[in-house]
Amino acid sequence: SQKIEQNSEALNIQEGKTATLTCNYTNYSPAYLQWYRQDPGRGPVFLLLIRENEKEKRKERLKVTFDTTLKQSLFHITASQPADSATYLCALSISNFGNEKLTFGTGTRLTIIP
Amino acid sequence: NAGVTQTPKFRVLKTGQSMTLLCAQDMNHEYMYWYRQDPGMGLRLIHYSVGEGTTAKGEVPDGYNVSRLKKQNFLLGLESAAPSQTSVYFCASSYGTGVGEKLFFGSGTQLSVL
């Protein structure tokens, strides 16, 4: 069966360091992968999308990579700040389908320690 | 700029009671979705709509009904609530459903069924 795993439930990183979150998948051939941020008591907010034929995407301090051979996406936050503390969700959609076939991971709770 | 608005934010029901969750979006989006989020599980799609007057089943539709009488509103109904429906419910919308269409989420409804 198809499965998405986000590396750990919780991750603590010292302020100023780079935080790296992992999203692994099995039995998928995703067309694209999205990353969302979710704060406590709020809905997820879209951050970045990367397509299967793209290796890397950047947005300000955020970087996403997509390795279809390793079946893995890495999400990096450089120069991390306490305000980056949140839960980060990855979501995959398989080829030829849109958001109705978007599958979410369980999320990684990131805490940036001052 | 309200985006996606969900009402109510909290609700406690007794087993067997019914209720309706309302989702409204002001972005003129065609597509709307209802998800549930449970601890240790990713967001799971309950039902979705690809336009006014249309609805379709998602991954976990049993025990729920939906209606999309107006483009801006998407209602989720529980006819006879069960404790297994205790969850946080999120509504989302997107302009389309093709590759790259990001989801806009509401703030969620926390539902407890006793």
Coordinates of N, CA and C in Angstrom, one line a residue:
Chain A
S1 N 0.8 -1.2 0.0 CA 0.0 0.0 0.0 C 0.9 1.2 0.0
Q2 N 0.3 2.4 -0.4 CA 1.0 3.6 -0.5 C 1.3 4.2 0.9
K3 N 2.4 4.7 1.1 CA 2.8 5.2 2.5 C 3.7 6.4 2.4
I4 N 3.4 7.4 3.3 CA 4.2 8.6 3.4 C 4.7 8.6 4.8
E5 N 6.0 8.8 5.0 CA 6.6 9.0 6.4 C 7.4 10.2 6.5
Q6 N 7.1 11.0 7.5 CA 7.9 12.2 7.8 C 8.9 11.8 9.0
N7 N 10.1 12.1 8.8 CA 11.2 11.5 9.5 C 11.0 11.3 11.0
S8 N 10.5 12.4 11.7 CA 10.3 12.2 13.1 C 9.1 13.1 13.5
E9 N 8.6 12.7 14.6 CA 7.4 13.4 15.1 C 7.8 14.8 15.6
A10 N 9.0 14.9 16.1 CA 9.4 16.2 16.7 C 10.9 16.4 16.4
L11 N 11.3 17.7 16.2 CA 12.7 18.0 15.9 C 13.0 19.3 16.6
N12 N 14.1 19.3 17.4 CA 14.5 20.6 18.0 C 15.8 21.0 17.4
I13 N 15.9 22.3 17.0 CA 17.0 22.9 16.4 C 17.4 24.2 17.0
Q14 N 18.7 24.4 17.2 CA 19.2 25.7 17.8 C 18.9 26.8 16.8
E15 N 18.5 28.0 17.3 CA 18.3 29.1 16.4 C 19.6 29.4 15.6
G16 N 19.4 29.8 14.4 CA 20.5 30.1 13.5 C 21.0 28.9 12.7
K17 N 20.7 27.7 13.1 CA 21.1 26.5 12.4 C 20.1 26.2 11.3
T18 N 20.5 25.3 10.4 CA 19.6 24.8 9.4 C 18.8 23.6 9.8
A19 N 17.5 23.7 9.7 CA 16.6 22.6 10.0 C 16.3 21.8 8.8
T20 N 16.4 20.5 8.9 CA 16.1 19.7 7.7 C 15.1 18.6 8.1
L21 N 14.0 18.7 7.3 CA 12.9 17.7 7.6 C 12.8 16.8 6.4
T22 N 12.4 15.5 6.7 CA 12.4 14.5 5.6 C 11.0 14.0 5.4
C23 N 10.7 13.7 4.1 CA 9.5 13.1 3.7 C 9.8 11.9 2.8
N24 N 9.6 10.7 3.3 CA 9.8 9.5 2.5 C 8.5 8.9 2.0
Y25 N 8.5 8.3 0.9 CA 7.3 7.7 0.4 C 7.6 6.3 -0.3
T26 N 6.7 5.4 -0.2 CA 6.8 4.1 -0.8 C 5.6 3.8 -1.7
N27 N 5.8 3.1 -2.7 CA 4.7 2.6 -3.6 C 3.9 3.8 -4.2
Y28 N 4.7 4.9 -4.5 CA 4.1 6.1 -5.2 C 4.9 6.4 -6.4
S29 N 4.3 7.0 -7.4 CA 5.0 7.7 -8.4 C 4.4 9.1 -8.5
P30 N 4.8 9.9 -7.5 CA 4.2 11.2 -7.4 C 4.5 12.2 -8.6
A31 N 3.5 12.9 -8.9 CA 3.6 13.9 -10.0 C 4.2 15.2 -9.4
Y32 N 3.9 15.4 -8.1 CA 4.4 16.6 -7.4 C 4.2 16.4 -5.9
L33 N 4.9 17.3 -5.2 CA 4.9 17.2 -3.8 C 4.8 18.6 -3.2
Q34 N 4.0 18.8 -2.2 CA 3.8 20.1 -1.6 C 4.2 20.1 -0.1
W35 N 4.6 21.2 0.4 CA 4.9 21.4 1.8 C 4.0 22.4 2.4
Y36 N 3.5 22.1 3.6 CA 2.6 23.1 4.3 C 3.1 23.3 5.7
R37 N 2.8 24.4 6.2 CA 3.1 24.8 7.6 C 1.8 24.8 8.4
Q38 N 1.8 24.2 9.6 CA 0.6 24.3 10.4 C 0.9 24.8 11.8
D39 N 0.3 25.8 12.2 CA 0.5 26.3 13.6 C -0.6 25.8 14.5
P40 N -0.4 25.7 15.8 CA -1.4 25.1 16.7 C -2.7 25.8 16.6
G41 N -3.8 25.1 16.4 CA -5.1 25.6 16.3 C -5.5 26.3 15.0
R42 N -4.6 26.1 14.0 CA -4.8 26.8 12.7 C -4.8 25.7 11.6
G43 N -5.3 26.1 10.4 CA -5.2 25.2 9.3 C -3.8 25.3 8.6
P44 N -3.5 24.3 7.8 CA -2.2 24.3 7.1 C -2.1 25.5 6.1
V45 N -0.9 26.0 5.9 CA -0.7 27.1 5.0 C 0.4 26.6 4.0
F46 N 0.1 26.7 2.7 CA 1.0 26.3 1.6 C 2.3 27.0 1.7
L47 N 3.4 26.3 1.5 CA 4.7 26.9 1.4 C 5.4 26.7 0.1
L48 N 5.5 25.5 -0.4 CA 6.3 25.3 -1.6 C 5.7 24.0 -2.3
L49 N 5.9 24.0 -3.6 CA 5.5 22.8 -4.5 C 6.7 22.5 -5.3
I50 N 7.0 21.2 -5.5 CA 8.1 20.8 -6.4 C 7.5 19.6 -7.2
R51 N 7.8 19.7 -8.5 CA 7.3 18.7 -9.5 C 8.4 17.6 -9.6
E52 N 7.9 16.5 -10.2 CA 8.8 15.3 -10.3 C 10.0 15.5 -11.1
N53 N 9.9 16.4 -12.1 CA 11.1 16.7 -12.9 C 12.0 17.8 -12.4
E54 N 11.7 18.3 -11.2 CA 12.5 19.3 -10.6 C 13.3 18.7 -9.5
K55 N 14.5 19.2 -9.3 CA 15.4 18.6 -8.3 C 15.4 19.5 -7.0
E56 N 15.1 20.8 -7.2 CA 15.3 21.7 -6.1 C 14.4 23.0 -6.4
K57 N 13.8 23.5 -5.3 CA 13.0 24.7 -5.4 C 13.4 25.6 -4.1
R58 N 13.5 26.9 -4.3 CA 13.8 27.8 -3.2 C 12.8 28.9 -3.1
K59 N 12.6 29.3 -1.9 CA 11.8 30.5 -1.6 C 12.4 31.1 -0.3
E60 N 13.0 32.2 -0.5 CA 13.6 32.9 0.7 C 14.5 32.0 1.5
R61 N 14.2 31.7 2.7 CA 15.1 30.8 3.5 C 14.7 29.3 3.4
L62 N 13.7 29.0 2.5 CA 13.2 27.7 2.4 C 13.8 27.0 1.1
K63 N 14.1 25.7 1.3 CA 14.6 25.0 0.1 C 14.0 23.6 0.2
V64 N 13.5 23.1 -1.0 CA 12.9 21.8 -1.0 C 13.7 21.0 -2.1
T65 N 14.0 19.8 -1.9 CA 14.6 18.9 -2.9 C 13.7 17.7 -3.1
F66 N 13.8 17.1 -4.2 CA 12.9 16.0 -4.6 C 13.8 14.9 -5.3
D67 N 14.0 13.8 -4.7 CA 14.8 12.7 -5.3 C 13.9 11.5 -5.5
T68 N 13.5 11.3 -6.8 CA 12.5 10.3 -7.1 C 13.2 8.9 -7.1
T69 N 14.6 8.9 -7.1 CA 15.3 7.6 -7.0 C 15.3 7.1 -5.5
L70 N 15.6 8.0 -4.6 CA 15.5 7.7 -3.2 C 14.1 7.7 -2.6
K71 N 13.2 8.2 -3.4 CA 11.8 8.4 -3.0 C 11.7 9.3 -1.7
Q72 N 12.3 10.4 -1.9 CA 12.5 11.3 -0.7 C 12.4 12.8 -1.1
S73 N 11.8 13.6 -0.2 CA 11.9 15.0 -0.3 C 12.5 15.6 1.0
L74 N 13.4 16.5 0.8 CA 14.0 17.2 2.0 C 13.5 18.6 2.0
F75 N 13.2 19.1 3.2 CA 12.7 20.5 3.4 C 13.7 21.2 4.3
H76 N 14.4 22.2 3.8 CA 15.4 22.9 4.6 C 14.9 24.3 5.0
I77 N 15.1 24.7 6.2 CA 15.0 26.1 6.7 C 16.3 26.6 7.1
T78 N 16.9 27.5 6.4 CA 18.2 28.0 6.8 C 18.1 29.2 7.7
A79 N 19.1 29.5 8.5 CA 19.1 30.6 9.5 C 17.8 30.5 10.3
S80 N 17.5 29.4 10.9 CA 16.2 29.2 11.6 C 16.0 30.2 12.7
Q81 N 14.7 30.5 12.9 CA 14.3 31.5 13.9 C 13.2 30.9 14.7
P82 N 13.0 31.3 16.0 CA 11.9 30.8 16.8 C 10.6 30.9 16.1
A83 N 10.4 31.9 15.3 CA 9.1 32.0 14.6 C 8.8 30.9 13.6
D84 N 9.9 30.1 13.2 CA 9.7 29.0 12.3 C 9.2 27.8 13.0
S85 N 9.0 27.8 14.3 CA 8.5 26.7 15.1 C 7.0 26.5 14.7
A86 N 6.8 25.2 14.3 CA 5.5 24.9 13.8 C 5.5 23.4 13.4
T87 N 4.4 22.9 12.9 CA 4.4 21.5 12.4 C 4.4 21.7 10.8
Y88 N 5.2 20.9 10.2 CA 5.4 20.9 8.7 C 4.9 19.6 8.1
L89 N 4.0 19.8 7.2 CA 3.4 18.6 6.5 C 3.8 18.5 5.1
C90 N 4.1 17.3 4.6 CA 4.3 17.1 3.2 C 3.1 16.4 2.6
A91 N 2.9 16.6 1.4 CA 1.7 16.0 0.7 C 2.1 15.7 -0.7
L92 N 1.7 14.5 -1.2 CA 2.0 14.0 -2.5 C 0.8 13.8 -3.3
S93 N 0.9 14.0 -4.6 CA -0.2 13.7 -5.5 C 0.4 12.8 -6.6
I94 N -0.3 11.7 -6.9 CA 0.2 10.8 -8.0 C -0.1 11.4 -9.4
S95 N 0.6 10.8 -10.3 CA 0.4 11.3 -11.7 C -1.0 11.3 -12.1
N96 N -1.4 12.2 -13.0 CA -2.7 12.3 -13.6 C -3.8 12.6 -12.7
F97 N -3.6 12.8 -11.4 CA -4.6 13.2 -10.5 C -4.3 14.5 -9.8
G98 N -5.3 15.2 -9.4 CA -5.1 16.5 -8.8 C -5.2 16.4 -7.3
N99 N -5.8 17.4 -6.7 CA -5.8 17.5 -5.2 C -6.7 16.5 -4.6
E100 N -7.7 16.0 -5.3 CA -8.5 15.0 -4.7 C -7.8 13.7 -4.4
K101 N -6.6 13.6 -5.0 CA -5.8 12.4 -4.7 C -4.5 12.8 -3.9
L102 N -4.5 14.0 -3.3 CA -3.4 14.5 -2.5 C -3.4 13.7 -1.1
T103 N -2.3 13.1 -0.8 CA -2.1 12.4 0.4 C -1.1 13.1 1.3
F104 N -1.5 13.3 2.6 CA -0.7 14.1 3.5 C 0.1 13.1 4.5
G105 N 1.3 13.5 4.8 CA 2.0 12.9 5.9 C 1.5 13.3 7.2
T106 N 2.0 12.7 8.3 CA 1.5 13.0 9.6 C 2.2 14.3 10.2
G107 N 3.2 14.8 9.6 CA 3.8 16.0 10.0 C 5.0 15.9 10.9
T108 N 5.9 16.8 10.9 CA 7.0 16.9 11.9 C 6.9 18.2 12.7
R109 N 6.9 18.1 14.0 CA 6.8 19.3 14.8 C 8.2 19.9 15.1
L110 N 8.4 21.0 14.5 CA 9.7 21.7 14.6 C 9.7 22.7 15.7
T111 N 10.7 22.7 16.6 CA 10.9 23.7 17.6 C 12.3 24.3 17.4
I112 N 12.3 25.6 17.3 CA 13.6 26.3 17.2 C 13.9 26.9 18.5
I113 N 15.0 26.5 19.1 CA 15.4 26.9 20.5 C 16.2 28.2 20.4
P114 N 15.8 29.2 21.2 CA 16.6 30.5 21.1 C 18.0 30.3 21.8
Chain B
N1 N -10.0 40.3 3.4 CA -9.6 39.1 2.9 C -9.8 37.9 3.8
A2 N -11.0 37.4 3.9 CA -11.4 36.4 4.8 C -10.8 35.0 4.4
G3 N -10.7 34.7 3.1 CA -10.2 33.4 2.6 C -11.3 32.4 2.8
V4 N -10.9 31.4 3.7 CA -11.8 30.2 4.0 C -12.2 30.4 5.4
T5 N -13.5 30.4 5.7 CA -14.1 30.6 7.0 C -14.9 29.4 7.4
Q6 N -14.6 28.8 8.6 CA -15.4 27.7 9.0 C -16.1 28.1 10.3
T7 N -17.4 27.6 10.4 CA -18.2 27.7 11.6 C -18.9 26.4 11.9
P8 N -19.0 26.0 13.2 CA -18.4 26.7 14.4 C -16.9 26.3 14.6
K9 N -16.3 26.9 15.5 CA -14.9 26.5 15.8 C -14.8 25.4 16.8
F10 N -15.7 25.2 17.7 CA -15.8 24.1 18.6 C -17.2 23.6 18.7
R11 N -17.3 22.3 19.0 CA -18.7 21.8 19.2 C -18.5 20.5 19.9
V12 N -19.5 20.3 20.9 CA -19.6 19.0 21.6 C -20.9 18.4 21.3
L13 N -20.9 17.2 20.9 CA -22.2 16.5 20.5 C -22.3 15.2 21.4
K14 N -23.6 14.8 21.6 CA -23.8 13.5 22.2 C -24.0 12.5 21.0
T15 N -23.6 11.2 21.3 CA -23.8 10.2 20.3 C -25.2 10.2 19.8
G16 N -25.3 10.1 18.4 CA -26.6 10.1 17.8 C -27.2 11.5 17.4
Q17 N -26.6 12.5 17.9 CA -27.0 13.9 17.5 C -26.5 14.2 16.1
S18 N -27.1 15.2 15.5 CA -26.7 15.6 14.2 C -26.2 17.0 14.2
M19 N -25.4 17.4 13.2 CA -25.0 18.8 13.1 C -24.4 19.0 11.7
T20 N -24.3 20.3 11.4 CA -23.8 20.7 10.1 C -22.6 21.7 10.3
L21 N -21.5 21.4 9.6 CA -20.4 22.4 9.6 C -20.4 23.2 8.3
L22 N -20.2 24.5 8.5 CA -20.3 25.4 7.4 C -18.9 25.8 7.0
C23 N -18.7 25.8 5.7 CA -17.4 26.4 5.1 C -17.8 27.4 4.0
A24 N -17.2 28.6 4.1 CA -17.4 29.6 3.1 C -16.1 30.2 2.6
Q25 N -16.0 30.3 1.3 CA -14.8 30.9 0.8 C -15.1 32.1 -0.2
D26 N -14.3 33.1 -0.1 CA -14.6 34.3 -0.9 C -13.6 34.5 -2.0
M27 N -12.9 33.5 -2.5 CA -11.9 33.6 -3.5 C -12.4 33.1 -4.9
N28 N -13.7 32.8 -5.0 CA -14.3 32.3 -6.2 C -13.6 31.0 -6.7
H29 N -13.2 30.2 -5.7 CA -12.6 28.9 -6.1 C -13.7 27.9 -6.5
E30 N -13.3 27.1 -7.5 CA -14.2 26.0 -8.0 C -14.2 24.8 -7.1
Y31 N -13.1 24.5 -6.5 CA -12.9 23.2 -5.8 C -12.9 23.5 -4.3
M32 N -13.7 22.6 -3.6 CA -13.7 22.7 -2.1 C -13.6 21.3 -1.6
Y33 N -13.1 21.2 -0.4 CA -12.7 19.9 0.2 C -13.0 19.9 1.7
W34 N -13.4 18.8 2.3 CA -13.5 18.6 3.7 C -12.5 17.5 4.1
Y35 N -11.6 17.8 5.1 CA -10.7 16.9 5.6 C -10.9 16.7 7.1
R36 N -10.5 15.6 7.7 CA -10.4 15.4 9.1 C -8.9 15.1 9.5
Q37 N -8.6 15.6 10.7 CA -7.2 15.4 11.1 C -7.2 14.8 12.5
D38 N -6.6 13.6 12.6 CA -6.6 12.9 13.9 C -5.1 12.7 14.3
P39 N -4.8 12.6 15.6 CA -3.5 12.4 16.1 C -2.8 11.2 15.4
G40 N -1.6 11.4 15.0 CA -0.8 10.2 14.4 C -1.2 9.9 13.0
M41 N -2.2 10.6 12.4 CA -2.6 10.4 11.1 C -2.6 11.6 10.3
G42 N -2.3 11.5 9.0 CA -2.3 12.7 8.2 C -3.7 13.2 7.9
L43 N -3.8 14.3 7.3 CA -5.2 14.8 6.9 C -5.8 13.8 5.9
R44 N -7.0 13.5 6.2 CA -7.7 12.5 5.3 C -9.0 13.2 4.7
L45 N -9.1 13.0 3.4 CA -10.2 13.6 2.6 C -11.5 12.9 2.9
I46 N -12.5 13.7 3.2 CA -13.8 13.1 3.5 C -14.7 13.1 2.2
H47 N -14.9 14.3 1.8 CA -15.7 14.6 0.5 C -15.1 15.8 -0.2
Y48 N -15.3 16.0 -1.4 CA -14.9 17.1 -2.1 C -15.9 17.5 -3.2
S49 N -15.7 18.7 -3.7 CA -16.6 19.2 -4.8 C -15.8 19.9 -5.8
V50 N -16.1 19.6 -7.1 CA -15.4 20.3 -8.2 C -16.2 21.4 -8.8
G51 N -17.3 21.8 -8.2 CA -18.0 22.9 -8.6 C -19.4 23.0 -8.0
E52 N -20.1 24.1 -8.2 CA -21.4 24.2 -7.6 C -22.3 23.1 -8.1
G53 N -23.0 22.5 -7.1 CA -24.0 21.4 -7.4 C -23.4 20.0 -7.5
T54 N -22.0 19.9 -7.3 CA -21.4 18.6 -7.4 C -20.7 18.3 -6.1
T55 N -20.7 16.9 -5.9 CA -20.0 16.4 -4.7 C -19.4 15.1 -5.1
A56 N -18.4 14.6 -4.4 CA -17.8 13.3 -4.6 C -17.1 12.8 -3.3
K57 N -17.0 11.5 -3.2 CA -16.5 10.9 -2.0 C -15.0 10.9 -2.0
G58 N -14.4 11.1 -0.8 CA -13.0 11.0 -0.7 C -12.6 9.7 -0.1
E59 N -11.5 9.8 0.7 CA -11.0 8.5 1.3 C -11.8 7.9 2.4
V60 N -12.5 8.8 3.3 CA -13.2 8.4 4.4 C -14.6 9.0 4.5
P61 N -15.5 8.7 3.6 CA -16.8 9.4 3.5 C -17.9 8.9 4.4
D62 N -17.7 7.7 4.9 CA -18.8 7.0 5.7 C -19.2 7.8 6.9
G63 N -20.5 8.0 7.1 CA -21.1 8.8 8.2 C -21.2 10.3 8.0
Y64 N -20.8 10.7 6.8 CA -20.9 12.1 6.4 C -21.6 12.4 5.2
N65 N -22.3 13.5 5.1 CA -22.9 14.0 3.8 C -22.5 15.4 3.6
V66 N -22.5 15.8 2.3 CA -22.1 17.2 2.0 C -23.1 17.7 0.9
S67 N -23.0 19.1 0.9 CA -23.8 19.7 -0.2 C -23.1 21.0 -0.6
R68 N -23.2 21.3 -1.9 CA -22.6 22.5 -2.5 C -23.7 23.2 -3.3
L69 N -24.6 23.9 -2.6 CA -25.7 24.6 -3.3 C -25.2 25.9 -3.9
K70 N -24.3 26.5 -3.3 CA -23.7 27.8 -3.8 C -22.2 27.6 -4.0
K71 N -21.6 28.2 -4.9 CA -20.2 28.1 -5.2 C -19.4 28.4 -4.0
Q72 N -19.8 29.4 -3.2 CA -18.9 29.8 -2.1 C -19.1 29.0 -0.9
N73 N -20.1 28.1 -0.8 CA -20.3 27.4 0.5 C -20.2 25.9 0.3
F74 N -19.7 25.2 1.3 CA -19.6 23.7 1.2 C -20.0 23.2 2.6
L75 N -21.1 22.5 2.8 CA -21.5 22.1 4.1 C -21.2 20.6 4.3
L76 N -20.8 20.3 5.5 CA -20.5 18.9 5.9 C -21.5 18.6 7.0
G77 N -22.3 17.5 6.8 CA -23.3 17.1 7.8 C -22.9 15.7 8.4
L78 N -23.2 15.6 9.7 CA -23.2 14.4 10.4 C -24.6 14.1 10.8
E79 N -25.2 13.0 10.3 CA -26.6 12.7 10.6 C -26.8 12.1 11.9
S80 N -25.9 11.2 12.3 CA -25.9 10.5 13.6 C -24.5 10.4 14.1
A81 N -24.1 11.3 14.9 CA -22.7 11.4 15.3 C -22.3 10.2 16.2
A82 N -21.0 9.7 16.0 CA -20.4 8.6 16.7 C -19.1 9.1 17.3
P83 N -18.7 8.5 18.4 CA -17.4 8.9 19.1 C -16.3 8.8 18.1
S84 N -16.3 7.9 17.1 CA -15.2 7.8 16.1 C -15.1 9.1 15.2
Q85 N -16.1 9.9 15.3 CA -16.1 11.1 14.5 C -15.5 12.3 15.3
T86 N -15.0 12.1 16.5 CA -14.3 13.1 17.2 C -13.0 13.4 16.5
S87 N -12.8 14.6 16.1 CA -11.7 15.0 15.3 C -11.7 16.5 15.1
V88 N -10.6 16.9 14.4 CA -10.6 18.3 13.9 C -10.9 18.3 12.5
Y89 N -11.8 19.1 12.0 CA -12.3 19.1 10.6 C -11.8 20.4 10.0
F90 N -11.2 20.2 8.8 CA -10.7 21.3 8.0 C -11.4 21.4 6.7
C91 N -11.8 22.6 6.3 CA -12.3 22.8 5.0 C -11.1 23.5 4.2
A92 N -11.1 23.2 2.9 CA -10.1 23.8 2.0 C -10.7 24.1 0.7
S93 N -10.1 25.0 0.0 CA -10.5 25.3 -1.4 C -9.3 25.5 -2.3
S94 N -9.5 25.3 -3.6 CA -8.5 25.6 -4.6 C -9.1 26.1 -5.8
Y95 N -8.4 26.9 -6.6 CA -8.9 27.5 -7.8 C -9.2 26.3 -8.8
G96 N -8.3 25.4 -8.9 CA -8.5 24.3 -9.8 C -8.0 23.0 -9.1
T97 N -7.8 22.0 -9.8 CA -7.3 20.8 -9.2 C -6.1 20.2 -10.0
G98 N -5.6 21.0 -10.9 CA -4.5 20.5 -11.7 C -3.2 20.5 -10.9
V99 N -2.1 20.1 -11.5 CA -0.8 20.1 -10.9 C -0.4 21.5 -10.4
G100 N -0.1 21.6 -9.2 CA 0.4 22.9 -8.7 C -0.7 23.7 -8.0
E101 N -1.9 23.3 -8.0 CA -3.0 24.1 -7.4 C -2.9 23.9 -5.9
K102 N -2.5 24.9 -5.2 CA -2.3 24.8 -3.7 C -3.7 24.9 -3.1
L103 N -3.7 24.4 -1.9 CA -5.0 24.4 -1.1 C -4.9 25.6 -0.1
F104 N -6.1 26.2 0.1 CA -6.2 27.2 1.1 C -7.2 26.6 2.2
F105 N -6.7 26.6 3.4 CA -7.4 25.9 4.5 C -8.1 26.9 5.4
G106 N -9.2 26.5 6.0 CA -9.8 27.2 7.1 C -9.1 26.9 8.4
S107 N -9.6 27.5 9.5 CA -8.9 27.4 10.8 C -9.3 26.1 11.5
G108 N -10.3 25.4 11.0 CA -10.7 24.1 11.6 C -11.9 24.2 12.6
T109 N -12.5 23.1 12.8 CA -13.6 22.9 13.7 C -13.2 21.7 14.6
Q110 N -13.1 21.9 15.9 CA -12.8 20.8 16.8 C -14.1 20.2 17.3
L111 N -14.4 19.0 17.0 CA -15.6 18.3 17.3 C -15.4 17.2 18.3
S112 N -16.1 17.2 19.3 CA -16.0 16.0 20.3 C -17.4 15.4 20.3
V113 N -17.4 14.1 20.2 CA -18.7 13.3 20.3 C -18.6 12.4 21.5
L114 N -19.5 12.6 22.4 CA -19.4 11.9 23.7 C -20.4 10.7 23.7

